[in-house]
XYZ file of C-alpha atoms in Angstrom:
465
model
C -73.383 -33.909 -101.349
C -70.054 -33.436 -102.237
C -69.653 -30.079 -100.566
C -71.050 -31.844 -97.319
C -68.589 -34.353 -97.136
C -65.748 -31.509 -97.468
C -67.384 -29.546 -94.615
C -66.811 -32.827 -92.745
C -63.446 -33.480 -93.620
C -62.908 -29.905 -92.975
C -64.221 -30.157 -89.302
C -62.745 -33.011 -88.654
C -59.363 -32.173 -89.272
C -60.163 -28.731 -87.316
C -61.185 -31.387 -84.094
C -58.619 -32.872 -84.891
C -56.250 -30.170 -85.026
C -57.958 -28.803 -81.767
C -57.758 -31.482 -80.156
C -53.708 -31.723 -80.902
C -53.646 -28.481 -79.669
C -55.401 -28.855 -76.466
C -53.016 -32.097 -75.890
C -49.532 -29.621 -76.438
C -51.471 -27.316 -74.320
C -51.929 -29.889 -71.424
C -48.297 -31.570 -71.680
C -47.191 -27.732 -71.113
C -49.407 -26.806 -68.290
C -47.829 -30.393 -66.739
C -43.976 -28.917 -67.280
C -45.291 -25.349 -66.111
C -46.632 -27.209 -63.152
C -43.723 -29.200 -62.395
C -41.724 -26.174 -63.143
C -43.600 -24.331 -60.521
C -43.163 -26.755 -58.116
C -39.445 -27.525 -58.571
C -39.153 -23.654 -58.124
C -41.049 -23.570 -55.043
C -38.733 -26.480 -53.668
C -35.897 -24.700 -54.532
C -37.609 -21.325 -53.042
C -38.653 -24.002 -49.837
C -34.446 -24.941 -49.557
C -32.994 -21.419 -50.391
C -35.727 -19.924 -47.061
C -33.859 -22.863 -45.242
C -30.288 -22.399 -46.231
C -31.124 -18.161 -45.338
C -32.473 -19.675 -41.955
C -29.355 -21.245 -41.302
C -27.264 -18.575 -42.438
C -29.326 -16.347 -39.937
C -28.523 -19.151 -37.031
C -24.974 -19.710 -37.980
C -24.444 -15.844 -38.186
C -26.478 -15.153 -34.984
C -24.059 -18.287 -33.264
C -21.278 -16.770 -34.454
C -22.172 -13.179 -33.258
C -22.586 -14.776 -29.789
C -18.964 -16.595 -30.339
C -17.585 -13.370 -31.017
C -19.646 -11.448 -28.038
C -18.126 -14.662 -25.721
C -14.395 -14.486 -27.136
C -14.464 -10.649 -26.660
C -16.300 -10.945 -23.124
C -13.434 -13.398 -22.297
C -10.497 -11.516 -23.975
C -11.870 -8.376 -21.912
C -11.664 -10.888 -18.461
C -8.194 -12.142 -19.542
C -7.287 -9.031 -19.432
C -8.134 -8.088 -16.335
C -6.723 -11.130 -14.863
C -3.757 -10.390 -16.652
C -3.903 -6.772 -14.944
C -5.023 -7.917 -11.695
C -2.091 -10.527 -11.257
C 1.333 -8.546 -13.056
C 0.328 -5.186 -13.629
C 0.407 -2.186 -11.546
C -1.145 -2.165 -8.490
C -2.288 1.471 -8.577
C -4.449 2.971 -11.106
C -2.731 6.332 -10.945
C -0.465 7.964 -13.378
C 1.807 8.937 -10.382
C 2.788 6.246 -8.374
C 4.419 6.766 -4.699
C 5.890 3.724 -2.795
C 3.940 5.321 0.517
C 0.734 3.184 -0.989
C 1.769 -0.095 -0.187
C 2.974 0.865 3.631
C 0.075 1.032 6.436
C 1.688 1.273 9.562
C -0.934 -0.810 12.538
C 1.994 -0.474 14.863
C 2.995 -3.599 15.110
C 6.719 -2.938 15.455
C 9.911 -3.959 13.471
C 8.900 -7.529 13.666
C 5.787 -7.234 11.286
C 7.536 -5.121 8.485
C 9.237 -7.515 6.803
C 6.375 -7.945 4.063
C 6.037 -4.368 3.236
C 9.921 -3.690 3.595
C 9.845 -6.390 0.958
C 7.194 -4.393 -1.073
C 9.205 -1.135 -0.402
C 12.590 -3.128 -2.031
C 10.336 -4.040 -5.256
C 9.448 -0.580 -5.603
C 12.831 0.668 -5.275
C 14.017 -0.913 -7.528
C 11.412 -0.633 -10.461
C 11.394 3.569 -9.546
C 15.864 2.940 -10.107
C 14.883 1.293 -13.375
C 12.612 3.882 -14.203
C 14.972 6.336 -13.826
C 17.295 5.127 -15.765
C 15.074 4.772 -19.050
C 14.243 8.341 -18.253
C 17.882 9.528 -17.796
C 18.840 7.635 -21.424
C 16.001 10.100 -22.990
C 17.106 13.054 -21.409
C 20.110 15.607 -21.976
C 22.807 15.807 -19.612
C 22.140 18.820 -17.902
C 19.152 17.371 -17.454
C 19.882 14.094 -15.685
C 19.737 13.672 -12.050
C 22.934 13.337 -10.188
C 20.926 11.902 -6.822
C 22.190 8.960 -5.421
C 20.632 5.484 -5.780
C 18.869 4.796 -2.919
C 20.058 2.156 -0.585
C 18.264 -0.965 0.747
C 17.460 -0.756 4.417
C 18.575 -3.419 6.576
C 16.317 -5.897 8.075
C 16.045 -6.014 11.726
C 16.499 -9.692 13.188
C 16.243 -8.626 16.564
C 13.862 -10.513 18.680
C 10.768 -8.357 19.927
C 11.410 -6.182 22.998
C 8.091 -6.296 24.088
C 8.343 -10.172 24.871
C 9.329 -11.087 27.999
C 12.784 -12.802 29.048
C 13.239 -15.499 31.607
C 17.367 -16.037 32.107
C 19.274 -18.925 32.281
C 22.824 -18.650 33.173
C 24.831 -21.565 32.167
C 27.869 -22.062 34.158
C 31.361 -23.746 34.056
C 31.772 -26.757 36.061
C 33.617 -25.944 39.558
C 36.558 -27.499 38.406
C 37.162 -24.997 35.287
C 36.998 -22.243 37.876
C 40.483 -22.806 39.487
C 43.495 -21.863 37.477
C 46.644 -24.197 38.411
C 48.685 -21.273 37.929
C 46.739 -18.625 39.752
C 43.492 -20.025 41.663
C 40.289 -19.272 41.046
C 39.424 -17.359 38.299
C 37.054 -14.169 38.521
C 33.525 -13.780 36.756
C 34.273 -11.425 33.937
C 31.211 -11.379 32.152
C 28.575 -12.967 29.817
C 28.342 -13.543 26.399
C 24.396 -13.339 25.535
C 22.427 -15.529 23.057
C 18.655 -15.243 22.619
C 16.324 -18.004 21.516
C 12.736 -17.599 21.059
C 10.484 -20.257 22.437
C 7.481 -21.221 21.739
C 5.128 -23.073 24.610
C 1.602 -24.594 23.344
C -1.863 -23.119 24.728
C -2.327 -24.646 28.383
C -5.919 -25.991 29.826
C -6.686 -26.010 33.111
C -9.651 -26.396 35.951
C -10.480 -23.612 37.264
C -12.410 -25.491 40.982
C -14.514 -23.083 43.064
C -15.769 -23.879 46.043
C -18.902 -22.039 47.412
C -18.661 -21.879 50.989
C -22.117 -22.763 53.042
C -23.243 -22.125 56.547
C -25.676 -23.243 58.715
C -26.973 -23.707 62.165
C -26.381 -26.957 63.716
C -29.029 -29.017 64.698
C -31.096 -26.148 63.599
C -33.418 -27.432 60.578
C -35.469 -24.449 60.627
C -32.323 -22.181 59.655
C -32.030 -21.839 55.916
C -28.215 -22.198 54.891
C -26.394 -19.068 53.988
C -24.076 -19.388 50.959
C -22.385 -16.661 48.448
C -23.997 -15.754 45.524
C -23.398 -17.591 42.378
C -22.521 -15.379 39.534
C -24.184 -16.428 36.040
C -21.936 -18.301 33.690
C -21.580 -18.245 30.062
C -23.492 -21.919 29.851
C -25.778 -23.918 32.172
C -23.425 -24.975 35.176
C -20.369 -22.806 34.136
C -18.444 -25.750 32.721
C -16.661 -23.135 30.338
C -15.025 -19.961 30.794
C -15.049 -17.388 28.755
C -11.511 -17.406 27.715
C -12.434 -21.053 26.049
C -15.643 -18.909 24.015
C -13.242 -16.084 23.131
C -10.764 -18.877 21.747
C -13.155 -20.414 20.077
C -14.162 -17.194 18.766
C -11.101 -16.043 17.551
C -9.472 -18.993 16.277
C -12.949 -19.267 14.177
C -13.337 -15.959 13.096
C -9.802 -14.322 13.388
C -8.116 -17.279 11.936
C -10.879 -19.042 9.229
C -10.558 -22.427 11.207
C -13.229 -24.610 10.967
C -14.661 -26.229 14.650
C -13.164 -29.452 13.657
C -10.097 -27.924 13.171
C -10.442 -26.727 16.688
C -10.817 -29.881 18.070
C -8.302 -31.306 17.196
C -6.195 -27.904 18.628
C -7.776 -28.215 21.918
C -7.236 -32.054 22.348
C -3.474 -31.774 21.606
C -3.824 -29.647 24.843
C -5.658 -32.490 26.783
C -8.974 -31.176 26.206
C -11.385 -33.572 22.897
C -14.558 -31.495 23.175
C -17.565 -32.133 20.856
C -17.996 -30.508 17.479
C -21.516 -29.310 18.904
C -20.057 -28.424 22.178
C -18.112 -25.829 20.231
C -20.827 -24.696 18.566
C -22.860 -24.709 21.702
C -20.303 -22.206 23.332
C -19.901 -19.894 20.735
C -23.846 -19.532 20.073
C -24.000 -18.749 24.189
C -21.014 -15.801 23.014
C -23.053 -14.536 20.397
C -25.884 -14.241 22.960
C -23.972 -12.708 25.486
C -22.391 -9.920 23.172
C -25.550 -9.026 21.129
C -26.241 -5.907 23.342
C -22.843 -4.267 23.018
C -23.134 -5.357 19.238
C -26.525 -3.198 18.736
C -24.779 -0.840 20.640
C -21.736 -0.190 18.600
C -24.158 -0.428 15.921
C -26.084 2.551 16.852
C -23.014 4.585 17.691
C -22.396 4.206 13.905
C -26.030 4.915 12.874
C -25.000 8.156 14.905
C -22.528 9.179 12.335
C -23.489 11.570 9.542
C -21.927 9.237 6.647
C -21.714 5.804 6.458
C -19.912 3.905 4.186
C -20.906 0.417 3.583
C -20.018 -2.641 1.056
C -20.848 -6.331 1.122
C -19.380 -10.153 0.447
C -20.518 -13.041 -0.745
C -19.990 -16.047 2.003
C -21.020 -19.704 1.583
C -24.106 -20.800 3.835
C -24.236 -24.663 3.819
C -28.100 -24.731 4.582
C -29.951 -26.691 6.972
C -31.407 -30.371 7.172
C -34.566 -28.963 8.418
C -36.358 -25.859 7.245
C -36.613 -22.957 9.578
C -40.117 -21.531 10.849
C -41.333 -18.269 9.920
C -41.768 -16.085 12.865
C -44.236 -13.554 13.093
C -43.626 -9.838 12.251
C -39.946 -10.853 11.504
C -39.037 -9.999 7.816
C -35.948 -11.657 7.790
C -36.861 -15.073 9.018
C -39.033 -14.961 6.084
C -36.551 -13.814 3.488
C -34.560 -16.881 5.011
C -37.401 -19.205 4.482
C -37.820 -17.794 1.077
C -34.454 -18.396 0.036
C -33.740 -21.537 1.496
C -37.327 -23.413 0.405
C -36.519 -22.721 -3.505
C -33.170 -23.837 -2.898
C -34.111 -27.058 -1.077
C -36.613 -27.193 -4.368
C -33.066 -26.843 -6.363
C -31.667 -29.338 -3.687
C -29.304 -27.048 -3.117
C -27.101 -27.623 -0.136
C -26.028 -24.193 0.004
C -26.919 -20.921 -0.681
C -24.719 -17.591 -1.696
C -25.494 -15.559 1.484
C -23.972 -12.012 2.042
C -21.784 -10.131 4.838
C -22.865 -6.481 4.995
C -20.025 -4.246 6.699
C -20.863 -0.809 7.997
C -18.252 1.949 9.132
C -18.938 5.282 10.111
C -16.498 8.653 8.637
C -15.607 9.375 12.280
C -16.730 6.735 14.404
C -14.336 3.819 13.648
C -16.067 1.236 14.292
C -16.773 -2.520 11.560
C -20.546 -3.871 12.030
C -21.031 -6.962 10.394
C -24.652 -7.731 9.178
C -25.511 -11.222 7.641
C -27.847 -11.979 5.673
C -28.852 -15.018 3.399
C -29.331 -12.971 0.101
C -28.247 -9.656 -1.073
C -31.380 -8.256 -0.923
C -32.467 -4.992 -0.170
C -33.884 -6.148 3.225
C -30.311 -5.721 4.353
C -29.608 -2.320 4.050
C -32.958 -1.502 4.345
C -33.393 -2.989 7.721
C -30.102 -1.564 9.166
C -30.863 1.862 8.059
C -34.111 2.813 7.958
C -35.189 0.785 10.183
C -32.798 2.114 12.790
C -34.088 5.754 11.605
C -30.533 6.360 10.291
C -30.573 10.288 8.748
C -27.466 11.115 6.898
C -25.447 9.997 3.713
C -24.752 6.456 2.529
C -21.657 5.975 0.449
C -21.468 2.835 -1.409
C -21.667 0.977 -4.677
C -24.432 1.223 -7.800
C -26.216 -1.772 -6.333
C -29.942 -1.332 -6.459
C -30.619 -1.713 -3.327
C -28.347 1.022 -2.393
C -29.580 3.768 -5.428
C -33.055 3.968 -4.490
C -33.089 3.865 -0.879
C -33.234 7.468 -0.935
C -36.707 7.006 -1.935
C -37.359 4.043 0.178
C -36.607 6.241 3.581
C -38.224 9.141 2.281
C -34.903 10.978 1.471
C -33.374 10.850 5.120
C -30.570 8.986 3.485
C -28.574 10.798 0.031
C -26.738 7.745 -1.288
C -23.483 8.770 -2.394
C -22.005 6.615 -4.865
C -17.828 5.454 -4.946
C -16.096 7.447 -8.003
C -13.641 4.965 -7.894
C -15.607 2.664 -9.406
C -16.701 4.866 -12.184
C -12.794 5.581 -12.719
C -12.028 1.993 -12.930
C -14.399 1.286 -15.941
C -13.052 4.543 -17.556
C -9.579 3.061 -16.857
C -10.479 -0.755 -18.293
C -11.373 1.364 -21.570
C -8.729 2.920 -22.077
C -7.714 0.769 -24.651
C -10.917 0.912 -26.843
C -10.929 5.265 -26.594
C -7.841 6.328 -25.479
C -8.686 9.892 -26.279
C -11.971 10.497 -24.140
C -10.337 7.800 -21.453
C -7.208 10.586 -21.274
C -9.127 13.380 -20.248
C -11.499 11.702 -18.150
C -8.709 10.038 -16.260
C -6.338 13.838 -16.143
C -10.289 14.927 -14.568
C -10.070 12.368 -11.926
C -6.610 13.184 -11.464
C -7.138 16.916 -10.655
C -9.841 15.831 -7.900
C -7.412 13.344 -6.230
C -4.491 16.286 -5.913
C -7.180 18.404 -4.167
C -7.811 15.624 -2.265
C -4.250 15.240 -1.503
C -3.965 18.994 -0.665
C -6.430 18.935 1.670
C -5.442 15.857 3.406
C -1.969 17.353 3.964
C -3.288 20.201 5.531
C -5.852 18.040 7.427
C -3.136 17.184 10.512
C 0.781 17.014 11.015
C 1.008 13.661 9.407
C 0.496 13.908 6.428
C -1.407 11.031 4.372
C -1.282 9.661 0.954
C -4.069 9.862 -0.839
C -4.545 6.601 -2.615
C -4.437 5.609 1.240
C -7.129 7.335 2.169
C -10.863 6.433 2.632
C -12.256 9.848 0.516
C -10.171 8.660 -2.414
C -12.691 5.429 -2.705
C -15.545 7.124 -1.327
C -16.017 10.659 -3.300
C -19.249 11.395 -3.718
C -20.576 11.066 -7.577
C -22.799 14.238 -7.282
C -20.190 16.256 -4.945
């Protein structure tokens, strides 16, 4: 009995024992457990602080693409607005003069151009003279500056006016009258506003008195620019020019033609010039075909400013671009837009000198598209990397070889100079080589010889050439 009661003690204390064991056991699983969790909270904020190290890095990769983007743009700016106008390593002060033959009177801006270069070539050559030994040195003569002509045009005309001395300054006491000995000349330009007038033409009729059954007999009207030939066409052609030629708006106009005694409407204007535009279109395809004649055509485009429309224009049947215009202008009435970035295209032929302007009111490749091959234009098509230009050799079944402007190429090569000034240097001395055959062959081209930079090949060599 004894022994029994010790086997109970003994298993007692072993429960006992066990079951403090299974407690310690517990509280530890508890502090693993909460140690496992405060781990995974810390794993939870150390995935967070990594994603916003990834953002902040990313952010500031994008900072640094923006700042270098704009440093690059500064740059340019920079170049564009104080550094040198050419590109080339040899500069010649024959690049900023293009004679239209305008005569002495419109010189005075590139005679002013000519000065600037002067004088930056003299300070040229005196840095180089400072470096060089004095056998070396040039002993030429600075040049000197040319004197500007103030002399009114010739080609204007000149209406005298002789102003004379009263009759009693002709009679000497002494001697008597005095003899006419000559004139001493002083010219004044003048300047006499545009002058309106009505032009009233009478057309004469005939007819048979008392005669009813006679028809009358009058000359034959000719057709005028607008219903009734209210307007001449010197008025369109002003309107035309001033518009066009001169960038004023129509209600700039007005106000032009009513200091002259005329206050037309704004639509009147418009009216007018829309009857022009009608008028001229044949002789405008035609010029255009004389250039779709030529066996290269350069061609480039600009953006203009289209305010749109109040209304939305129909689509008319068979007519591509009326539907590239409805296109355009419904998503940006959907924008409400109230304009659109529409394009100029301008076309020039190598030898037929002649500017076609084509609008359009996107720069899609309906534009060249429809000018070319739709025209059936076979030959070579030098212009920019635009898409629209570098497969339409495909698009018109290769009738057209699109040549594209080296001079573009050259001026990336020349913006990175200053990243790889090694590869830019010989790339640049490549392009230099091709522009002294150019000039070479321009010089022997005529008697007048003309600078290259001048010169429509220099923008225009072909890539693949």
């Amino acid at each position: 009995m004894t022994k029994l009661k010790l086997l109970e003690q003994e298993l007692a204390t072993l429960q006992a024992e066990e079951a403090r064991q299974r407690s310690l056991l517990e509280e530890k699983a508890m502090l693993l457990e909460q140690k496992i969790a405060g781990l995974k909270q810390q794993a939870g904020l150390i995935d967070q602080k990594d994603a916003l190290l990834s953002e902040q890095s990313a952010t500031i990769r994008k900072q640094e693409e923006k700042l270098a983007a704009q440093q690059l743009e500064i740059n340019r700016l920079i170049q564009q607005a104080f550094g040198r106008r050419s590109e080339r390593y040899l500069e010649s002060p024959q690049q900023l003069k293009i004679d239209f033959g305008g005569g002495p009177e419109v010189t005075d801006a590139a005679e002013g151009l000519q000065q600037a270069v002067d004088e930056k070539q003299l300070a040229d050559e005196v840095v180089a003279s400072a470096a060089e030994t004095p056998s070396a040195r040039s002993t030429a003569p600075p040049k000197q500056k040319k004197k500007r002509d103030e002399s009114l045009p010739a080609n204007l005309p000149r209406i005298e006016k002789i102003v004379d001395v009263p009759d009693s300054d002709r009679i000497c006491a002494t001697h008597g009258e005095k003899t006419l000995i000559g004139y001493d000349v002083r010219e004044s330009l003048v300047y006499i506003p545009p002058q309106l007038e009505i032009r009233v033409t009478k057309f004469a009729k005939y007819a048979c008195p008392n005669q009813p059954e006679c028809r009358v007999t009058q000359a034959e009207r000719p057709e005028g620019l607008v219903e009734g030939d209210r307007y001449d066409t010197s008025v369109a052609a002003e309107i035309i020019s001033a518009n066009l030629g001169y960038h004023l708006p129509l209600y700039r106009e007005q106000d032009i033609f009513a200091g002259s005694g005329w206050a037309p409407h704004r639509s009147t204007l418009l009216n007018i010039k829309t009857a022009a535009a009608e008028l001229v279109e044949p002789l405008v395809k035609f010029f255009a075909e004389e250039v779709r004649k030529d066996a290269v055509v350069g061609t480039d485009d600009t953006g203009v400013t289209l305010l749109l429309p109040k209304v939305l224009p129909e689509i008319l049947p068979n007519d591509v671009r009326s539907q590239r215009i409805h296109e355009v202008f419904s998503a940006a009435f959907k924008e409400d837009k109230k304009h659109v970035n529409a394009k100029m295209w301008a076309y020039r032929g190598s030898t037929v000198p002649l500017n076609i302007f084509d609008f359009t009111v996107s720069r899609h490749r309906d534009g060249p598209d429809q000018f070319l091959i739709d025209n059936q234009f076979q030959g070579m098509l030098i212009a920019d990397c635009y898409s629209g230009y570098t497969g339409i050799s495909l698009r018109s079944n290769h009738g057209i070889t699109h040549a594209a402007c080296n001079a573009h190429a050259r001026r990336k090569i020349f913006e990175a100079r200053a990243n790889h000034p090694q590869v830019a240097s010989v790339l640049l001395a490549m392009f230099q080589e091709l522009y002294d055959i150019e000039a070479r062959a321009l010089s022997l081209d005529g008697a007048v010889a003309i600078e290259p930079s001048s010169a429509g090949v220099r923008c225009c060599l072909a890539s693949h050439a």
